[in-house]
Amino acid sequence: MIRMQVWWQSDVMWSFRHSPVALGSFIVVAVLLLGAVFAPLIAPHDPFNPATLNLMNGFTAPGAPNAFTGETFILGTDDQGRDVFSTILYGMRISLFVGFAAVALGMLIGITAGLVAGYRGGWTETIIMRVADVQLTFPAILVAMLIFGIAKGFTPVEYRNEMAIWVLIIAIGLSDWVQFARVVRGATLVEKQKEYVQAAQLIGRSGFAIMLRHILPNVMSPVLVIATISLALAIIAEATLSFLGVGAPPTQPSLGTLIRIGQGFLFSGEWWILFFPACTLLALALSVNLLGDWLRDALNPKLR
Amino acid sequence: MGGRLLNYIIRRVFQSVLVLLVVGLVAFSMFRFVGDPVDNMLGQERTDADIERLRAVLGLDQPFPVQYWKFLQGAIDGNFGVSYRQGRPVSEIIVERLPATLELAMVSGFLAIMVGIILGVYTAIRRDGWGSNVIMTVSLIGVSLPTFLIGILLIYLFSVELDLLPSFGRGEVTHLGWWSTGLLTASGLKAIILPAITLGLYQMTLIMRLVRAEMLEVLRQDYVRFARARGLSERVVNFRHALKNTLVPVITVTGLQLGSIIAFAIITETVFQWPGVGLLFINAIQFVDIPVMAAYLMLISVMFVGINLAVDLLYVAIDPRLRGEAS
């Protein structure tokens, strides 16, 4: 109970309660996240069960009853008669899963590389940071595309569709570890000089334990900020790759895939198939980004 | 030129070559280990003797480093084998597609620089005007929109609603030797407008913000105040004295952005079905056309590494302070 109170009255929470932008974007993210997690319960239709689809329902405009069946869909239907609202909920599941998993992977690699580079120094540091520098000269989205292409090539043909989501996670994760590594290394170099680390060394703790139990907890706040901003970037990267047709497979459409499908109906007037997934993607990416900005300011009072 | 400067240059060049060798190794491994090249080339009715003979012809019976060396030699000569999908030499396909991408990149780069500088100067001079506020707000929205959504939005406005500009392709092209250009016909010029805006928007915003920040900084300097005191007109003060001094950082940033333009061309080319190397690359990933992927990987790496090396060396050439430090 007391712990809760301390947490609620901490500086970060105070700043959160008094920032309308942070509150607003938190609510948007929370609603979208809940919608994605509980998609099977909320979605009025199961877009992946062909038995429940009725082709007669195709191209129903949002909110209007269908001319043949009389059914109404709140955000309309696509050419196959799939409910757009339901496909968005299921699409968000894929987008968010890929986003979170990719950031987790990037974080794992980046933190490990950064800790080792900062703590060990020497040629280990030189090699890790050189690789990071080289990767940083290429735009992340290009790196992700290249890794996706290479990994797809190495995957046996019969597993390509099943594995696509995992390949996507690896590609995006490997494309954004550099930010984490740079920040963690910088912070580790500072922490390494402090007395508590020297004390731990003196009582004979292993390098591994010092990095993990002593230094890591003290470099976590910048990592948290980068993770939030990386999440927004990863969601956009996933959407871009899927939009280009080199991401999520057609059997597991993400928001990007839905936008790709919707673009095909731009000229024939069925705007809702494109419009609603695009708005969802923007709302998601923008509010995660705003949360990241707020977090950066809140954890770093010096910047204000 | 001191020894340390020479040392720095040699180290940078060496580093660039090393990066290219690693990228080459990745590209080569794709060739070698993704599927069996012999399987891809021989038909159903093959004998063991056929396989052995082709392996010898392709050099697959030789040790790995020898094969890698041969691959690199081929790459330098522009020989990347035959596209699995189109059945033509990859180098031929790339040479055919390259003008479209370079033209698009140049037009959007030019657009980004011109509009970016003009808007940057405007928003710096009229700092608190409502026009500046509108431009800054719109630019913020422009940056946070993903590239492909900007493209779709432009297609919706100018192709679907207004029916003014084409939404795909290059229009009519003229052939000048091996180079094909769309800039000499009316339909080609119309076709490049939307893709160029889509591709250049991000860089334009970047340049605009940079010019604005630099201008605001420079306009506070004493020599600008002195120029005003001498009674020089606003125009001369703003453009002769202030703008000129903001251009060095603008040039470096633009140089570094050149690579990004070519990378992001992949997205723009897909949205507008623009027949360049970016679209070729995306199709190659979709159909796992390894030779095309490998060639594109090498091409883009050479470009990126080359641009970065050039910018780094130019930096030393332009900025005397760096030279003093290095020598």
XYZ file of C-alpha atoms in Angstrom:
631
model
C 0.000 0.000 0.000
C 2.717 2.398 1.039
C 4.747 1.365 -1.940
C 1.827 2.279 -4.211
C 1.566 5.660 -2.531
C 5.258 6.375 -2.951
C 5.021 5.416 -6.585
C 1.922 7.562 -7.135
C 3.644 10.578 -5.574
C 6.984 10.167 -7.363
C 8.183 12.969 -9.653
C 7.480 10.981 -12.800
C 3.913 10.205 -11.785
C 3.336 13.805 -10.740
C 4.487 14.981 -14.141
C 2.279 12.348 -15.763
C -0.821 13.463 -13.877
C -0.199 17.091 -14.813
C 0.561 16.585 -18.510
C -2.570 16.541 -20.682
C -0.534 15.271 -23.659
C 0.843 12.324 -21.670
C -2.588 11.471 -20.227
C -4.275 11.769 -23.618
C -1.746 9.622 -25.471
C -1.679 7.095 -22.627
C -5.451 6.704 -22.927
C -5.211 6.260 -26.724
C -2.430 3.672 -26.393
C -4.255 1.853 -23.587
C -7.530 1.672 -25.540
C -5.768 0.408 -28.682
C -3.717 -2.076 -26.670
C -6.788 -3.458 -24.905
C -8.595 -3.639 -28.239
C -5.734 -5.667 -29.692
C -5.379 -8.006 -26.694
C -9.091 -8.695 -26.401
C -9.738 -8.668 -30.163
C -11.381 -12.148 -30.146
C -13.862 -10.956 -27.505
C -14.559 -7.495 -28.938
C -14.545 -8.106 -32.691
C -18.095 -8.586 -33.989
C -16.817 -10.986 -36.679
C -13.910 -13.389 -37.058
C -12.222 -12.145 -40.248
C -10.136 -15.322 -40.563
C -12.967 -17.826 -40.428
C -14.243 -18.164 -44.018
C -17.400 -19.849 -42.741
C -18.643 -16.624 -41.166
C -17.950 -14.502 -44.254
C -20.681 -13.658 -46.706
C -19.507 -12.322 -50.070
C -22.857 -10.558 -50.410
C -21.696 -8.265 -47.620
C -18.755 -6.997 -49.730
C -18.166 -3.237 -49.964
C -20.754 -2.249 -47.344
C -20.310 1.427 -46.485
C -19.651 2.292 -42.821
C -22.758 2.471 -40.685
C -25.155 1.838 -43.584
C -27.152 -1.382 -43.957
C -26.023 -3.686 -46.758
C -28.295 -3.595 -49.844
C -28.639 -7.405 -50.029
C -28.369 -8.740 -46.502
C -29.423 -5.695 -44.486
C -26.491 -6.197 -42.090
C -24.768 -3.103 -40.729
C -21.015 -2.737 -40.121
C -19.753 0.156 -38.046
C -16.642 0.756 -40.205
C -17.900 -0.974 -43.376
C -16.563 -4.114 -45.087
C -13.886 -4.882 -47.693
C -14.298 -6.687 -51.013
C -14.532 -10.111 -49.324
C -17.249 -8.948 -46.940
C -14.847 -8.850 -43.989
C -15.767 -6.382 -41.264
C -13.163 -3.578 -41.339
C -13.473 -2.950 -37.586
C -12.635 -6.603 -36.857
C -9.717 -6.740 -39.313
C -8.278 -3.605 -37.688
C -8.478 -5.191 -34.220
C -6.761 -8.350 -35.444
C -4.301 -6.312 -37.532
C -3.278 -4.324 -34.459
C -2.466 -7.586 -32.702
C 0.123 -8.369 -35.372
C 1.454 -4.800 -35.529
C 1.817 -4.479 -31.769
C 3.227 -7.988 -31.308
C 5.884 -7.390 -33.969
C 6.580 -3.916 -32.542
C 7.030 -5.062 -28.938
C 8.988 -8.198 -29.845
C 11.304 -6.298 -32.206
C 12.026 -3.630 -29.585
C 12.634 -6.345 -26.970
C 15.125 -8.036 -29.290
C 16.846 -4.750 -30.183
C 16.977 -3.872 -26.494
C 18.451 -7.242 -25.512
C 21.195 -7.037 -28.146
C 21.820 -3.320 -27.589
C 22.006 -3.477 -23.793
C 24.315 -6.498 -23.871
C 26.581 -4.904 -26.466
C 26.569 -1.555 -24.668
C 27.309 -3.038 -21.234
C 30.118 -5.226 -22.519
C 31.613 -2.430 -24.636
C 31.439 0.085 -21.784
C 32.614 -2.210 -18.996
C 35.274 -4.257 -20.775
C 36.677 -1.544 -23.060
C 39.674 -2.387 -25.220
C 39.304 -4.126 -28.534
C 35.883 -5.569 -27.598
C 34.627 -2.002 -27.352
C 36.330 -0.977 -30.584
C 34.760 -3.790 -32.573
C 31.252 -3.348 -31.146
C 31.206 0.411 -31.614
C 32.691 0.195 -35.139
C 29.924 -2.180 -36.173
C 27.406 0.188 -34.600
C 28.874 3.187 -36.458
C 28.775 1.384 -39.776
C 25.198 0.266 -39.263
C 24.203 3.790 -38.271
C 25.245 5.128 -41.688
C 22.483 3.041 -43.283
C 18.843 4.043 -42.622
C 17.185 1.534 -40.225
C 14.351 0.744 -42.623
C 16.836 -0.209 -45.349
C 18.745 -2.447 -42.936
C 15.464 -4.107 -41.919
C 14.542 -4.689 -45.584
C 17.936 -6.200 -46.358
C 17.847 -8.491 -43.316
C 14.286 -9.506 -44.178
C 15.318 -10.331 -47.748
C 18.383 -12.310 -46.675
C 16.516 -14.203 -43.923
C 13.672 -14.966 -46.299
C 16.203 -16.389 -48.730
C 17.620 -18.665 -46.044
C 14.188 -19.899 -44.906
C 13.014 -23.092 -46.633
C 10.207 -22.347 -49.109
C 7.533 -24.320 -47.270
C 8.025 -22.363 -44.021
C 8.249 -18.872 -45.532
C 4.678 -17.785 -44.736
C 4.678 -19.264 -41.237
C 8.058 -17.787 -40.408
C 7.411 -14.343 -41.958
C 6.344 -12.728 -38.667
C 9.475 -14.004 -36.870
C 11.713 -12.970 -39.724
C 10.095 -9.527 -39.551
C 10.766 -9.294 -35.801
C 14.402 -10.290 -36.267
C 14.855 -7.831 -39.140
C 13.395 -4.843 -37.266
C 15.059 -5.860 -33.988
C 18.498 -6.119 -35.593
C 17.975 -2.764 -37.301
C 17.504 -0.785 -34.072
C 19.912 -2.189 -31.478
C 22.486 0.554 -32.180
C 20.666 3.323 -30.275
C 20.476 1.147 -27.168
C 24.115 0.114 -27.413
C 25.357 3.695 -27.732
C 23.336 5.020 -24.809
C 24.097 2.076 -22.518
C 27.801 2.240 -23.315
C 27.901 5.959 -22.574
C 26.088 5.517 -19.251
C 28.209 2.481 -18.331
C 31.415 4.456 -18.858
C 30.140 6.980 -16.295
C 28.850 4.393 -13.786
C 32.029 2.315 -14.002
C 33.972 5.124 -12.299
C 31.647 5.286 -9.310
C 32.479 3.920 -5.883
C 29.738 1.325 -5.688
C 31.219 -0.446 -8.708
C 34.700 -0.346 -7.199
C 33.262 -1.720 -3.970
C 31.603 -4.576 -5.835
C 34.887 -5.304 -7.614
C 36.740 -5.329 -4.292
C 34.453 -7.870 -2.679
C 35.170 -10.051 -5.693
C 31.925 -10.073 -7.640
C 32.304 -11.300 -11.200
C 32.220 -8.886 -14.126
C 29.010 -10.466 -15.291
C 27.296 -9.889 -11.934
C 28.529 -6.306 -11.715
C 27.236 -5.496 -15.187
C 23.867 -7.169 -14.629
C 23.071 -6.458 -10.963
C 24.891 -3.203 -10.300
C 25.351 -1.171 -13.472
C 22.275 -2.183 -15.465
C 19.660 -0.924 -12.944
C 21.394 2.454 -12.954
C 21.362 2.909 -16.732
C 17.744 1.838 -17.242
C 16.020 5.225 -17.419
C 17.523 6.388 -20.740
C 16.927 2.864 -22.064
C 13.229 3.186 -21.214
C 12.964 6.437 -23.182
C 14.669 4.973 -26.240
C 12.531 1.846 -25.988
C 9.328 3.910 -26.165
C 10.487 5.933 -29.151
C 11.817 2.739 -30.786
C 8.392 1.171 -30.349
C 6.802 3.945 -32.434
C 9.524 3.553 -35.066
C 9.179 -0.238 -35.057
C 5.415 -0.011 -35.566
C 5.951 2.339 -38.524
C 8.741 0.124 -39.909
C 6.526 -2.957 -39.671
C 3.679 -1.112 -41.391
C 6.014 0.116 -44.131
C 7.476 -3.337 -44.795
C 4.043 -4.970 -44.799
C 2.718 -2.208 -47.044
C 5.548 -2.904 -49.488
C 4.587 -6.583 -49.468
C 7.785 -7.742 -47.750
C 6.403 -8.109 -44.231
C 3.423 -9.843 -42.654
C 2.040 -12.645 -44.875
C -1.491 -12.344 -46.379
C -2.735 -14.920 -43.861
C -1.804 -12.660 -40.943
C -2.559 -9.110 -42.132
C -1.131 -6.286 -40.000
C -2.188 -2.645 -40.226
C 0.350 -2.127 -43.042
C -1.095 -5.039 -45.017
C -4.600 -3.618 -44.554
C -3.452 -0.245 -45.900
C -1.862 -2.036 -48.853
C -5.177 -3.791 -49.554
C -7.110 -0.548 -49.075
C -4.933 1.339 -51.568
C -6.351 -0.904 -54.278
C -9.842 0.527 -53.703
C -8.782 4.179 -53.661
C -9.946 4.806 -57.209
C -13.213 2.899 -56.972
C -14.511 5.012 -54.074
C -14.428 2.521 -51.156
C -12.366 4.908 -49.060
C -13.149 3.278 -45.699
C -11.079 0.153 -46.451
C -7.980 2.385 -46.527
C -8.979 5.260 -44.264
C -9.703 3.498 -40.964
C -6.571 1.272 -40.832
C -4.448 4.313 -41.793
C -5.994 6.407 -38.993
C -5.462 3.597 -36.472
C -1.806 3.310 -37.470
C -1.311 7.076 -37.168
C -3.067 7.266 -33.793
C -0.972 4.390 -32.476
C 2.397 5.644 -33.756
C 1.743 9.273 -32.822
C 0.599 8.589 -29.252
C 3.473 6.186 -28.535
C 5.818 8.854 -29.881
C 4.259 11.560 -27.685
C 4.527 9.271 -24.660
C 8.209 8.780 -25.454
C 8.772 12.543 -25.705
C 7.049 13.090 -22.395
C 9.011 10.305 -20.721
C 12.279 11.783 -21.943
C 11.438 15.149 -20.408
C 10.078 13.622 -17.198
C 13.105 11.393 -16.526
C 15.577 14.095 -17.446
C 14.673 17.237 -15.491
C 17.853 18.923 -16.697
C 16.404 19.235 -20.196
C 13.424 21.301 -19.071
C 49.223 18.313 -45.084
C 50.650 16.612 -42.062
C 51.261 12.934 -41.591
C 48.311 12.563 -39.249
C 45.902 13.905 -41.843
C 47.200 11.418 -44.390
C 46.932 8.750 -41.723
C 43.288 9.707 -41.117
C 42.458 9.556 -44.830
C 44.133 6.172 -45.249
C 42.324 4.825 -42.206
C 38.937 6.042 -43.514
C 39.540 4.562 -46.974
C 40.704 1.258 -45.458
C 37.616 1.167 -43.245
C 35.329 1.756 -46.237
C 36.937 -1.047 -48.197
C 36.557 -3.357 -45.193
C 32.829 -2.573 -44.969
C 32.424 -3.323 -48.662
C 34.275 -6.635 -48.257
C 31.937 -7.653 -45.432
C 28.856 -6.683 -47.447
C 30.327 -8.642 -50.357
C 30.709 -11.669 -48.078
C 27.028 -11.423 -47.107
C 25.994 -11.117 -50.756
C 28.218 -14.040 -51.699
C 26.870 -16.235 -48.895
C 23.372 -15.595 -50.218
C 24.437 -16.879 -53.624
C 26.245 -19.837 -52.230
C 23.956 -21.085 -49.478
C 20.409 -20.074 -50.395
C 19.142 -23.054 -52.326
C 21.582 -24.969 -54.501
C 22.770 -22.940 -57.496
C 23.259 -26.163 -59.454
C 19.703 -27.200 -58.662
C 18.463 -23.835 -59.892
C 20.235 -24.136 -63.219
C 19.863 -27.771 -64.218
C 16.535 -29.226 -65.271
C 14.856 -32.412 -64.075
C 16.773 -34.748 -66.371
C 20.271 -34.378 -65.038
C 22.945 -36.938 -64.450
C 25.593 -36.964 -61.766
C 28.127 -36.196 -64.488
C 26.146 -33.058 -65.442
C 26.142 -31.905 -61.842
C 29.877 -32.497 -61.468
C 30.594 -30.663 -64.719
C 28.458 -27.636 -63.798
C 30.000 -27.535 -60.331
C 33.431 -27.380 -61.964
C 32.316 -24.739 -64.482
C 30.829 -22.570 -61.701
C 33.907 -23.152 -59.580
C 31.845 -24.649 -56.741
C 34.403 -27.416 -56.208
C 37.024 -24.891 -55.165
C 37.664 -23.805 -51.545
C 35.444 -21.084 -50.069
C 37.991 -18.208 -50.076
C 38.802 -18.854 -53.750
C 35.107 -18.759 -54.622
C 34.665 -15.531 -52.662
C 37.613 -13.966 -54.458
C 36.119 -14.923 -57.834
C 32.760 -13.472 -56.752
C 34.420 -10.174 -55.837
C 36.212 -10.046 -59.184
C 32.891 -10.610 -60.924
C 31.230 -7.934 -58.808
C 33.882 -5.376 -59.730
C 33.261 -6.135 -63.399
C 29.531 -5.724 -62.766
C 28.851 -9.414 -63.293
C 26.192 -10.628 -60.843
C 24.849 -13.534 -62.822
C 21.392 -14.027 -64.239
C 18.130 -13.013 -62.567
C 16.212 -16.147 -61.503
C 12.943 -14.455 -62.336
C 13.612 -12.553 -65.570
C 16.278 -14.812 -67.036
C 18.438 -11.837 -68.055
C 21.814 -10.650 -66.757
C 21.312 -8.635 -63.563
C 23.704 -5.904 -64.682
C 21.565 -5.327 -67.779
C 18.372 -4.980 -65.712
C 20.004 -2.590 -63.259
C 21.467 -0.362 -65.966
C 17.998 -0.207 -67.497
C 16.326 0.720 -64.197
C 18.949 3.038 -62.716
C 18.107 6.231 -64.688
C 14.539 6.235 -63.333
C 15.750 6.138 -59.710
C 18.546 8.668 -60.196
C 16.215 11.080 -61.990
C 13.629 10.801 -59.222
C 16.303 11.247 -56.552
C 17.791 14.304 -58.282
C 14.446 16.024 -58.848
C 13.305 15.457 -55.279
C 16.682 16.470 -53.880
C 16.591 19.681 -55.931
C 13.004 20.323 -54.808
C 13.914 19.688 -51.177
C 16.876 22.085 -51.285
C 15.090 24.925 -53.118
C 11.813 24.830 -51.199
C 13.576 24.005 -47.948
C 15.900 27.026 -48.172
C 13.109 29.395 -49.236
C 10.766 28.290 -46.459
C 13.618 28.237 -43.947
C 14.576 31.835 -44.743
C 10.937 32.926 -44.718
C 10.184 31.361 -41.340
C 13.373 32.821 -39.879
C 12.719 36.390 -41.092
C 8.999 36.391 -40.262
C 9.560 34.554 -37.036
C 6.258 35.180 -35.334
C 4.035 35.689 -38.372
C 1.048 33.396 -38.737
C 2.473 32.145 -42.070
C 5.560 30.819 -40.254
C 3.444 29.156 -37.612
C 1.339 27.422 -40.224
C 4.454 26.222 -42.097
C 6.102 24.934 -38.909
C 2.967 23.077 -37.809
C 2.395 21.526 -41.223
C 6.042 20.461 -41.359
C 5.707 18.744 -37.982
C 2.732 16.750 -39.254
C 4.623 15.978 -42.478
C 7.536 14.493 -40.556
C 5.389 12.261 -38.373
C 3.452 10.758 -41.320
C 5.041 7.596 -42.743
C 6.298 8.089 -46.320
C 3.866 5.652 -47.871
C 0.871 7.404 -46.308
C 2.054 10.756 -47.701
C 2.213 9.150 -51.149
C -1.282 7.699 -50.806
C -2.619 11.038 -49.555
C -1.144 12.860 -52.571
C -2.567 10.245 -54.947
C -5.960 10.662 -53.315
C -5.885 14.464 -53.617
C -4.314 14.981 -57.029
C -5.198 11.806 -58.929
C -8.524 10.663 -57.488
C -10.233 13.879 -56.406
C -8.735 16.510 -58.746
C -7.719 14.135 -61.560
C -4.747 16.389 -62.408
C -1.686 14.110 -62.187
C -1.016 10.438 -62.930
C -0.768 8.082 -59.961
C 1.679 5.529 -61.370
C 4.490 5.025 -63.869
C 6.980 7.379 -65.507
C 4.921 8.660 -68.417
C 6.557 8.806 -71.832
C 10.354 8.384 -71.807
C 12.997 9.490 -74.328
C 16.128 7.398 -74.858
C 19.478 9.190 -74.952
C 21.951 6.396 -75.525
C 21.585 3.969 -72.581
C 19.983 6.656 -70.427
C 16.214 6.961 -70.499
C 14.709 10.244 -69.349
C 11.161 11.270 -68.548
C 12.070 14.925 -68.161
C 11.702 15.811 -71.849
C 8.044 14.956 -72.358
C 4.947 16.598 -70.880
C 3.573 13.302 -69.559
C 6.945 12.405 -68.045
C 7.167 15.747 -66.255
C 3.625 15.373 -64.953
C 4.392 11.854 -63.740
C 7.433 12.841 -61.675
C 5.702 15.581 -59.638
C 3.919 13.448 -57.029
C 6.726 10.899 -56.467
C 9.285 13.704 -56.183
C 7.200 15.542 -53.561
C 6.625 12.317 -51.603
C 10.311 11.453 -51.609
C 11.598 14.981 -50.966
C 9.157 16.073 -48.256
C 11.133 14.695 -45.327
C 14.440 16.134 -46.533
C 12.699 19.429 -47.307
C 11.456 19.685 -43.733
C 14.896 18.835 -42.437
C 16.607 21.489 -44.585
C 13.941 24.047 -43.720
C 14.402 23.538 -39.980
C 18.177 23.628 -40.317
C 18.187 26.832 -42.402
C 15.728 28.440 -39.992
C 17.808 27.567 -36.935
C 21.063 28.701 -38.554
C 19.485 31.923 -39.847
C 18.107 32.808 -36.424
C 21.572 32.213 -34.988
C 23.355 34.276 -37.643
C 20.845 37.146 -37.534
C 21.801 37.690 -33.888
C 25.482 38.160 -34.742
C 27.206 41.513 -34.540
C 28.179 41.704 -38.184
C 24.524 41.490 -39.190
C 23.630 44.234 -36.747
C 26.500 46.275 -38.143
C 25.294 45.715 -41.707
C 21.879 47.007 -40.669
C 23.507 49.999 -38.981
C 25.339 50.793 -42.206
C 21.907 51.243 -43.750
C 22.015 48.229 -46.050
C 18.609 47.118 -47.246
C 16.879 44.175 -45.547
C 17.234 42.122 -48.713
C 21.013 42.544 -48.842
C 21.365 41.828 -45.119
C 19.196 38.728 -45.226
C 20.497 37.130 -48.389
C 24.055 38.391 -48.881
C 25.167 38.356 -45.290
C 22.974 35.969 -43.386
C 21.943 33.231 -45.830
C 25.441 32.780 -47.230
C 26.756 31.851 -43.809
C 24.101 29.227 -43.221
C 24.897 27.247 -46.334
C 27.908 25.186 -45.184
C 25.966 23.004 -42.716
C 23.122 22.792 -45.220
C 25.460 21.372 -47.853
C 26.899 18.728 -45.507
C 23.512 17.617 -44.255
C 22.168 17.435 -47.791
C 25.149 15.353 -48.839
C 24.534 12.859 -46.056
C 20.817 12.785 -46.888
C 21.562 11.713 -50.481
C 21.866 8.122 -49.337
C 18.572 8.299 -47.456
C 16.841 9.628 -50.561
C 17.993 6.590 -52.522
C 16.927 4.235 -49.703
C 13.518 5.829 -49.261
C 13.061 5.757 -53.037
C 12.230 2.069 -52.484
C 9.019 3.083 -50.688
C 8.094 5.889 -53.070
C 8.755 3.745 -56.128
C 6.462 1.033 -54.774
C 3.628 3.462 -53.998
C 3.806 5.025 -57.470
C 4.909 1.881 -59.372
C 7.912 3.904 -60.544
C 10.128 1.572 -62.623
C 13.419 2.146 -60.778
C 15.903 -0.047 -58.906
C 13.973 0.295 -55.621
C 10.888 -1.361 -57.068
C 13.179 -3.958 -58.640
C 14.627 -4.701 -55.189
C 11.221 -5.053 -53.519
C 10.092 -7.446 -56.254
C 13.344 -9.363 -55.843
C 12.667 -9.814 -52.104
C 9.097 -10.920 -52.804
C 10.222 -13.588 -55.276
C 13.560 -14.379 -53.555
C 15.488 -13.438 -56.695
C 18.918 -13.796 -55.064
C 21.168 -12.405 -57.840
C 19.131 -9.188 -58.033
C 19.102 -8.845 -54.238
C 22.847 -9.379 -54.040
C 23.537 -6.863 -56.801
C 21.280 -4.231 -55.221
C 22.918 -4.844 -51.841
C 26.352 -4.234 -53.355
C 25.192 -1.207 -55.364
C 23.567 0.561 -52.418
C 26.526 -0.226 -50.132
C 28.980 1.248 -52.607
C 26.806 4.372 -52.800
C 26.445 4.730 -49.024
C 30.056 4.057 -48.210
C 31.167 6.341 -51.052
C 28.918 9.206 -49.952
C 29.997 8.927 -46.321
C 33.651 8.800 -47.235
C 33.276 11.790 -49.565
C 31.442 13.840 -46.928
C 34.037 12.985 -44.273
C 36.912 13.973 -46.552
C 35.110 17.131 -47.741
C 34.625 18.087 -44.116
C 38.361 18.051 -43.616
C 38.854 20.013 -46.823
C 36.252 22.685 -45.978
C 36.787 23.192 -42.263
C 40.277 24.520 -41.511
C 39.790 23.836 -37.787
C 39.533 20.103 -38.387
C 42.588 20.233 -40.591
C 44.568 21.942 -37.864
C 43.510 19.285 -35.384
C 44.410 16.431 -37.673
C 47.772 17.711 -38.842
